[in-house]
mmCIF file of C-alpha atoms in Angstrom:
data_model
loop_
_atom_site.group_PDB
_atom_site.id
_atom_site.type_symbol
_atom_site.label_atom_id
_atom_site.label_comp_id
_atom_site.label_asym_id
_atom_site.label_seq_id
_atom_site.Cartn_x
_atom_site.Cartn_y
_atom_site.Cartn_z
ATOM 1 C CA MET A 261 -0.124 0.050 -0.076
ATOM 2 C CA ASN A 262 2.904 2.162 0.789
ATOM 3 C CA LEU A 263 4.661 1.550 -2.356
ATOM 4 C CA ALA A 264 1.461 2.331 -4.507
ATOM 5 C CA HIS A 265 1.483 5.757 -2.665
ATOM 6 C CA ASN A 266 4.884 6.227 -3.071
ATOM 7 C CA ALA A 267 4.816 5.620 -6.798
ATOM 8 C CA LYS A 268 1.952 8.150 -7.286
ATOM 9 C CA HIS A 269 3.544 10.653 -5.270
ATOM 10 C CA LEU A 270 6.580 10.340 -7.328
ATOM 11 C CA LEU A 271 4.574 10.745 -10.586
ATOM 12 C CA LEU A 272 2.860 13.722 -9.356
ATOM 13 C CA VAL A 273 6.304 15.245 -8.482
ATOM 14 C CA SER A 274 7.691 14.523 -11.938
ATOM 15 C CA ALA A 275 4.611 15.841 -13.659
ATOM 16 C CA ILE A 276 4.650 19.193 -11.903
ATOM 17 C CA SER A 277 8.373 19.383 -12.617
ATOM 18 C CA LEU A 278 8.171 18.882 -16.300
ATOM 19 C CA ALA A 279 5.251 21.371 -16.240
ATOM 20 C CA LEU A 280 7.569 24.010 -14.610
ATOM 21 C CA ALA A 281 10.453 23.325 -16.812
ATOM 22 C CA GLY A 282 8.070 23.511 -19.682
ATOM 23 C CA CYS A 283 7.142 26.995 -18.314
ATOM 24 C CA ALA A 284 10.558 28.068 -17.837
ATOM 25 C CA ALA A 285 11.451 27.046 -21.410
ATOM 26 C CA LYS A 286 8.551 29.141 -23.002
ATOM 27 C CA PRO A 287 9.913 31.114 -26.064
ATOM 28 C CA SER A 288 10.104 34.870 -25.756
ATOM 29 C CA MET A 289 10.606 37.829 -28.326
ATOM 30 C CA PRO A 290 14.339 38.644 -28.442
ATOM 31 C CA GLU A 291 15.433 41.729 -26.459
ATOM 32 C CA GLY A 292 15.287 45.172 -28.724
ATOM 33 C CA ALA A 293 12.822 43.849 -31.008
ATOM 34 C CA ALA A 294 9.884 46.038 -29.694
ATOM 35 C CA ASP A 295 12.185 48.979 -30.036
ATOM 36 C CA VAL A 296 12.741 48.294 -33.791
ATOM 37 C CA ARG A 297 9.133 47.859 -34.273
ATOM 38 C CA GLY A 298 8.700 51.340 -32.582
ATOM 39 C CA LYS A 299 11.120 52.985 -34.987
ATOM 40 C CA LEU A 300 9.381 51.272 -38.062
ATOM 41 C CA THR A 301 6.061 52.385 -36.625
ATOM 42 C CA ARG A 302 7.225 55.884 -36.461
ATOM 43 C CA LEU A 303 8.376 55.693 -39.942
ATOM 44 C CA GLN A 304 5.221 54.076 -41.165
ATOM 45 C CA ALA A 305 3.171 57.164 -39.806
ATOM 46 C CA ASP A 306 5.060 59.939 -40.939
ATOM 47 C CA PRO A 307 3.264 61.374 -43.991
ATOM 48 C CA GLN A 308 6.546 63.026 -45.494
ATOM 49 C CA LEU A 309 8.288 59.719 -45.498
ATOM 50 C CA ASN A 310 6.097 56.438 -45.373
ATOM 51 C CA THR A 311 5.603 56.725 -49.237
ATOM 52 C CA ARG A 312 8.925 57.422 -50.592
ATOM 53 C CA ALA A 313 10.590 54.339 -50.231
ATOM 54 C CA PRO A 314 8.076 51.696 -50.589
ATOM 55 C CA VAL A 315 10.538 48.710 -51.299
ATOM 56 C CA ALA A 316 13.035 49.546 -48.648
ATOM 57 C CA LEU A 317 9.973 50.049 -46.157
ATOM 58 C CA LYS A 318 8.494 46.537 -47.236
ATOM 59 C CA ALA A 319 12.104 44.838 -46.538
ATOM 60 C CA ALA A 320 12.152 46.495 -43.258
ATOM 61 C CA GLU A 321 8.814 45.308 -42.176
ATOM 62 C CA ASP A 322 9.537 41.883 -43.300
ATOM 63 C CA ALA A 323 12.826 41.958 -41.548
ATOM 64 C CA VAL A 324 11.124 43.144 -38.205
ATOM 65 C CA THR A 325 8.502 40.670 -38.408
ATOM 66 C CA VAL A 326 11.041 37.901 -38.598
ATOM 67 C CA ALA A 327 12.998 39.438 -35.529
ATOM 68 C CA GLU A 328 9.823 39.473 -33.454
ATOM 69 C CA GLN A 329 9.636 35.824 -33.634
ATOM 70 C CA PRO A 330 9.833 34.194 -29.834
ATOM 71 C CA ARG A 331 12.996 32.265 -29.507
ATOM 72 C CA LYS A 332 13.869 29.592 -26.780
ATOM 73 C CA ASP A 333 15.811 30.108 -23.907
ATOM 74 C CA GLN A 334 18.996 28.695 -25.278
ATOM 75 C CA ASP A 335 22.312 30.169 -26.327
ATOM 76 C CA ALA A 336 22.237 29.627 -30.051
ATOM 77 C CA GLU A 337 18.472 30.652 -30.236
ATOM 78 C CA GLN A 338 19.340 33.954 -28.540
ATOM 79 C CA ALA A 339 22.156 34.574 -30.655
ATOM 80 C CA LEU A 340 20.056 34.194 -33.737
ATOM 81 C CA GLY A 341 17.488 36.538 -32.367
ATOM 82 C CA GLN A 342 19.695 39.137 -31.410
ATOM 83 C CA HIS A 343 21.378 39.065 -34.896
ATOM 84 C CA LEU A 344 18.001 39.245 -36.739
ATOM 85 C CA VAL A 345 17.323 42.344 -34.499
ATOM 86 C CA VAL A 346 20.331 44.184 -35.555
ATOM 87 C CA MET A 347 19.575 43.237 -39.132
ATOM 88 C CA ALA A 348 16.205 44.560 -38.867
ATOM 89 C CA ASP A 349 17.357 47.754 -37.304
ATOM 90 C CA ARG A 350 19.644 48.178 -40.255
ATOM 91 C CA LYS A 351 16.907 47.769 -42.701
ATOM 92 C CA VAL A 352 14.586 50.252 -40.833
ATOM 93 C CA GLU A 353 17.626 52.851 -40.984
ATOM 94 C CA ILE A 354 18.129 52.332 -44.384
ATOM 95 C CA ALA A 355 14.414 52.694 -45.496
ATOM 96 C CA THR A 356 14.591 55.816 -43.116
ATOM 97 C CA ALA A 357 17.491 57.261 -44.733
ATOM 98 C CA LEU A 358 16.585 56.786 -48.342
ATOM 99 C CA ALA A 359 12.834 58.172 -47.634
ATOM 100 C CA GLN A 360 14.635 61.448 -46.130
ATOM 101 C CA THR A 361 16.734 61.650 -49.079
ATOM 102 C CA ARG A 362 13.881 61.450 -51.588
ATOM 103 C CA PHE A 363 11.942 63.788 -49.640
ATOM 104 C CA TYR A 364 14.769 66.531 -49.567
ATOM 105 C CA GLU A 365 15.241 65.908 -53.361
ATOM 106 C CA ASP A 366 11.654 66.485 -53.809
ATOM 107 C CA GLN A 367 11.749 69.753 -51.713
ATOM 108 C CA ARG A 368 14.868 70.854 -53.917
ATOM 109 C CA LYS A 369 12.766 70.264 -57.146
ATOM 110 C CA ILE A 370 9.657 72.227 -55.772
ATOM 111 C CA LEU A 371 11.866 75.082 -54.709
ATOM 112 C CA SER A 372 13.641 75.110 -58.103
ATOM 113 C CA GLN A 373 10.027 75.089 -59.523
ATOM 114 C CA GLN A 374 9.084 77.946 -57.535
ATOM 115 C CA ARG A 375 12.100 80.124 -58.405
ATOM 116 C CA GLU A 376 11.332 79.385 -62.272
ATOM 117 C CA GLY A 377 7.699 80.454 -61.542
ATOM 118 C CA ALA A 378 8.506 83.668 -59.663
ATOM 119 C CA ARG A 379 11.718 85.256 -61.110
ATOM 120 C CA LEU A 380 11.016 88.488 -59.122
ATOM 121 C CA ASP A 381 11.279 86.964 -55.775
ATOM 122 C CA SER A 382 14.001 87.910 -53.157
ATOM 123 C CA ARG A 383 16.061 84.721 -53.856
ATOM 124 C CA THR A 384 16.103 85.484 -57.703
ATOM 125 C CA ARG A 385 17.036 89.128 -57.177
ATOM 126 C CA GLU A 386 19.836 88.095 -54.784
ATOM 127 C CA ALA A 387 21.102 85.866 -57.735
ATOM 128 C CA ASP A 388 21.030 88.548 -60.290
ATOM 129 C CA GLN A 389 22.764 90.977 -58.133
ATOM 130 C CA ALA A 390 25.495 88.394 -57.588
ATOM 131 C CA GLN A 391 25.836 87.736 -61.126
ATOM 132 C CA ARG A 392 25.993 91.408 -61.844
ATOM 133 C CA GLN A 393 28.796 91.884 -58.999
ATOM 134 C CA ASN A 394 30.486 88.913 -60.473
ATOM 135 C CA SER A 395 30.633 90.381 -63.864
ATOM 136 C CA GLN A 396 31.793 93.739 -62.573
ATOM 137 C CA LEU A 397 34.543 92.185 -60.710
ATOM 138 C CA GLN A 398 35.405 90.044 -63.613
ATOM 139 C CA GLN A 399 35.551 93.320 -65.735
ATOM 140 C CA GLN A 400 37.901 95.036 -63.246
ATOM 141 C CA ILE A 401 40.130 92.087 -62.936
ATOM 142 C CA ASP A 402 40.415 92.122 -66.506
ATOM 143 C CA GLU A 403 41.284 96.004 -66.886
ATOM 144 C CA LEU A 404 44.228 95.242 -64.217
ATOM 145 C CA ASN A 405 45.481 92.383 -66.550
ATOM 146 C CA ALA A 406 45.380 90.123 -63.158
ATOM 147 C CA LYS A 407 45.154 86.394 -62.887
ATOM 148 C CA GLN A 408 43.435 84.099 -60.833
ATOM 149 C CA THR A 409 45.895 81.884 -58.864
ATOM 150 C CA GLU A 410 45.626 79.779 -55.915
ATOM 151 C CA ARG A 411 47.261 82.508 -53.819
ATOM 152 C CA GLY A 412 44.504 85.139 -55.086
ATOM 153 C CA LEU A 413 44.487 87.732 -57.927
ATOM 154 C CA VAL A 414 48.020 88.319 -59.121
ATOM 155 C CA MET A 415 48.754 91.639 -61.036
ATOM 156 C CA THR A 416 52.184 91.934 -62.332
ATOM 157 C CA LEU A 417 53.905 95.215 -63.011
ATOM 158 C CA GLY A 418 56.873 94.712 -65.459
ATOM 159 C CA ASP A 419 60.523 96.124 -65.350
ATOM 160 C CA LEU A 420 59.497 98.947 -67.971
ATOM 161 C CA LEU A 421 57.841 100.509 -64.911
ATOM 162 C CA PHE A 422 60.726 101.464 -63.297
ATOM 163 C CA ALA A 423 64.059 103.046 -64.162
ATOM 164 C CA THR A 424 66.814 100.517 -64.843
ATOM 165 C CA GLY A 425 68.468 99.546 -61.661
ATOM 166 C CA ARG A 426 66.279 102.133 -59.674
ATOM 167 C CA SER A 427 63.362 102.122 -57.658
ATOM 168 C CA GLU A 428 61.517 105.080 -58.688
ATOM 169 C CA LEU A 429 58.428 104.714 -60.990
ATOM 170 C CA ARG A 430 58.442 105.716 -64.405
ATOM 171 C CA ALA A 431 55.832 108.232 -65.967
ATOM 172 C CA GLY A 432 52.624 106.835 -66.788
ATOM 173 C CA THR A 433 52.711 104.179 -63.893
ATOM 174 C CA ALA A 434 49.713 105.953 -62.675
ATOM 175 C CA ASN A 435 47.388 104.456 -64.991
ATOM 176 C CA ASN A 436 48.012 100.858 -63.889
ATOM 177 C CA LEU A 437 48.359 101.740 -60.099
ATOM 178 C CA GLY A 438 45.535 104.108 -60.359
ATOM 179 C CA LYS A 439 43.067 101.271 -61.390
ATOM 180 C CA LEU A 440 44.386 98.964 -58.634
ATOM 181 C CA ALA A 441 43.720 101.674 -56.042
ATOM 182 C CA ILE A 442 39.971 102.263 -57.340
ATOM 183 C CA PHE A 443 39.721 98.438 -57.179
ATOM 184 C CA LEU A 444 40.768 98.154 -53.654
ATOM 185 C CA GLY A 445 38.749 101.178 -52.906
ATOM 186 C CA GLN A 446 35.498 99.414 -53.989
ATOM 187 C CA HIS A 447 36.685 95.954 -52.288
ATOM 188 C CA PRO A 448 37.692 97.148 -48.839
ATOM 189 C CA GLU A 449 37.599 93.553 -47.362
ATOM 190 C CA ARG A 450 40.477 92.339 -49.628
ATOM 191 C CA GLN A 451 44.173 92.342 -48.494
ATOM 192 C CA VAL A 452 47.164 92.834 -50.652
ATOM 193 C CA LEU A 453 50.792 91.620 -50.537
ATOM 194 C CA ILE A 454 53.225 93.235 -52.762
ATOM 195 C CA GLU A 455 56.280 91.318 -53.751
ATOM 196 C CA GLY A 456 59.538 92.757 -55.708
ATOM 197 C CA HIS A 457 61.606 90.540 -57.746
ATOM 198 C CA THR A 458 64.895 90.723 -59.840
ATOM 199 C CA ASP A 459 66.851 88.692 -62.205
ATOM 200 C CA ASN A 460 70.640 87.460 -61.375
ATOM 201 C CA VAL A 461 72.544 90.149 -62.302
ATOM 202 C CA GLY A 462 74.527 91.800 -59.664
ATOM 203 C CA SER A 463 74.990 90.714 -55.923
ATOM 204 C CA GLU A 464 72.241 88.647 -54.225
ATOM 205 C CA GLU A 465 72.178 91.369 -51.432
ATOM 206 C CA MET A 466 71.969 94.256 -53.866
ATOM 207 C CA ASN A 467 69.097 92.478 -55.650
ATOM 208 C CA LEU A 468 67.241 91.711 -52.531
ATOM 209 C CA SER A 469 67.562 95.336 -51.416
ATOM 210 C CA LEU A 470 66.577 96.565 -54.791
ATOM 211 C CA SER A 471 63.166 94.273 -55.046
ATOM 212 C CA GLN A 472 62.395 95.250 -51.366
ATOM 213 C CA ARG A 473 62.614 99.297 -52.428
ATOM 214 C CA ARG A 474 60.250 98.708 -55.476
ATOM 215 C CA ALA A 475 57.700 96.940 -53.285
ATOM 216 C CA ASP A 476 57.857 99.667 -50.798
ATOM 217 C CA LEU A 477 57.233 102.124 -53.244
ATOM 218 C CA VAL A 478 54.351 100.801 -54.709
ATOM 219 C CA MET A 479 53.012 100.275 -51.218
ATOM 220 C CA HIS A 480 53.518 103.920 -50.413
ATOM 221 C CA TYR A 481 51.873 104.974 -53.829
ATOM 222 C CA LEU A 482 48.713 102.886 -52.959
ATOM 223 C CA THR A 483 48.875 104.337 -49.467
ATOM 224 C CA ASN A 484 48.913 107.935 -50.956
ATOM 225 C CA GLN A 485 45.776 107.036 -53.126
ATOM 226 C CA GLY A 486 43.654 106.285 -49.995
ATOM 227 C CA VAL A 487 44.480 102.644 -49.306
ATOM 228 C CA SER A 488 44.685 101.872 -45.767
ATOM 229 C CA PRO A 489 48.258 100.807 -44.750
ATOM 230 C CA SER A 490 46.790 98.066 -42.420
ATOM 231 C CA ARG A 491 45.696 96.256 -45.783
ATOM 232 C CA LEU A 492 49.157 96.506 -47.364
ATOM 233 C CA GLY A 493 52.294 94.411 -47.020
ATOM 234 C CA ALA A 494 55.583 94.675 -49.004
ATOM 235 C CA SER A 495 58.218 91.865 -49.367
ATOM 236 C CA GLY A 496 61.668 91.724 -51.370
ATOM 237 C CA LYS A 497 62.126 88.482 -52.872
ATOM 238 C CA GLY A 498 65.332 89.343 -54.903
ATOM 239 C CA GLU A 499 66.558 86.848 -57.605
ATOM 240 C CA SER A 500 64.821 83.959 -55.398
ATOM 241 C CA MET A 501 61.555 83.437 -57.454
ATOM 242 C CA PRO A 502 62.387 83.476 -61.254
ATOM 243 C CA VAL A 503 59.509 82.937 -63.755
ATOM 244 C CA ALA A 504 62.004 82.593 -66.553
ATOM 245 C CA GLY A 505 65.620 81.546 -67.376
ATOM 246 C CA ASN A 506 68.261 84.385 -66.646
ATOM 247 C CA GLU A 507 70.398 83.288 -69.668
ATOM 248 C CA SER A 508 68.700 85.393 -72.247
ATOM 249 C CA ALA A 509 67.777 89.326 -71.882
ATOM 250 C CA SER A 510 63.961 88.563 -72.360
ATOM 251 C CA GLY A 511 64.067 86.030 -69.635
ATOM 252 C CA ARG A 512 65.868 88.600 -67.269
ATOM 253 C CA GLN A 513 63.202 91.241 -68.050
ATOM 254 C CA MET A 514 60.326 88.883 -67.196
ATOM 255 C CA ASN A 515 62.149 88.207 -63.919
ATOM 256 C CA ARG A 516 62.370 91.672 -62.966
ATOM 257 C CA ARG A 517 58.957 92.573 -61.812
ATOM 258 C CA VAL A 518 56.714 93.481 -58.904
ATOM 259 C CA GLU A 519 53.821 91.144 -58.297
ATOM 260 C CA ILE A 520 50.732 92.269 -56.422
ATOM 261 C CA ILE A 521 48.744 89.392 -54.638
ATOM 262 C CA ILE A 522 45.099 90.503 -53.784
ATOM 263 C CA SER A 523 43.358 88.231 -51.382
ATOM 264 C CA HIS A 524 41.022 88.175 -48.644
ATOM 265 C CA ASP A 525 43.373 86.909 -46.020
ATOM 266 C CA MET A 526 46.571 88.334 -45.593
ATOM 267 C CA ALA A 527 47.952 85.787 -43.017
ATOM 268 C CA SER A 528 47.717 83.180 -45.652
ATOM 269 C CA GLN A 529 50.099 85.165 -48.071
ATOM 270 C CA ARG A 530 52.884 85.280 -45.244
#
């Protein structure tokens, strides 16, 4: 009798243990899946984005649905679940980014159409004004015979503007430098670096001194024309920066020059 009772008791305990074990092993949704679903739901509810990337949005929906599937409390199952959550999150991010990109593209198209349909609006007037200013600036640059370089606008004064071996300006120089002074007066934001250069005839020390005096002379001329000294700098380079060979007379003449570099930032020229 006791044996039968004990057997029934053991069977009951075993059944309860199996039931409890079954409850403990009940599959559950992977961690983070609910957050990814929330991100997707917000994207689907955004009227500006939810119709702009339908293929990517469908792929994200499918990935989230798979990631939400409950997983058993086993290492392999949990690892798979986390991997699927990460992949689903990436697909939601891709769909969001693609939808945003297309939204901004559409906005630019709309703005462009508005500009085309309203040429007199403020933005168009600003663009027209900027174009006129650029045209005027280019005309002034052409009159100065200046060239656009990485350093800024470079205006070259040839050796003919100076007496041979001297730093005095020849008569008629005012035409070129006068245009420059007018240009600088119209563009007060620009800074100027004046560089004197020579050929290799004579000593290096003499050429360095001559190039400095010529650069200083041009700076003083511009100052007398009303250009603020704080905008000007002068530097003698001597024979160190030739633009042609010194073997011929024509090459030496090209090397004897003053270069005026017109820039927005004086510090970048030093």
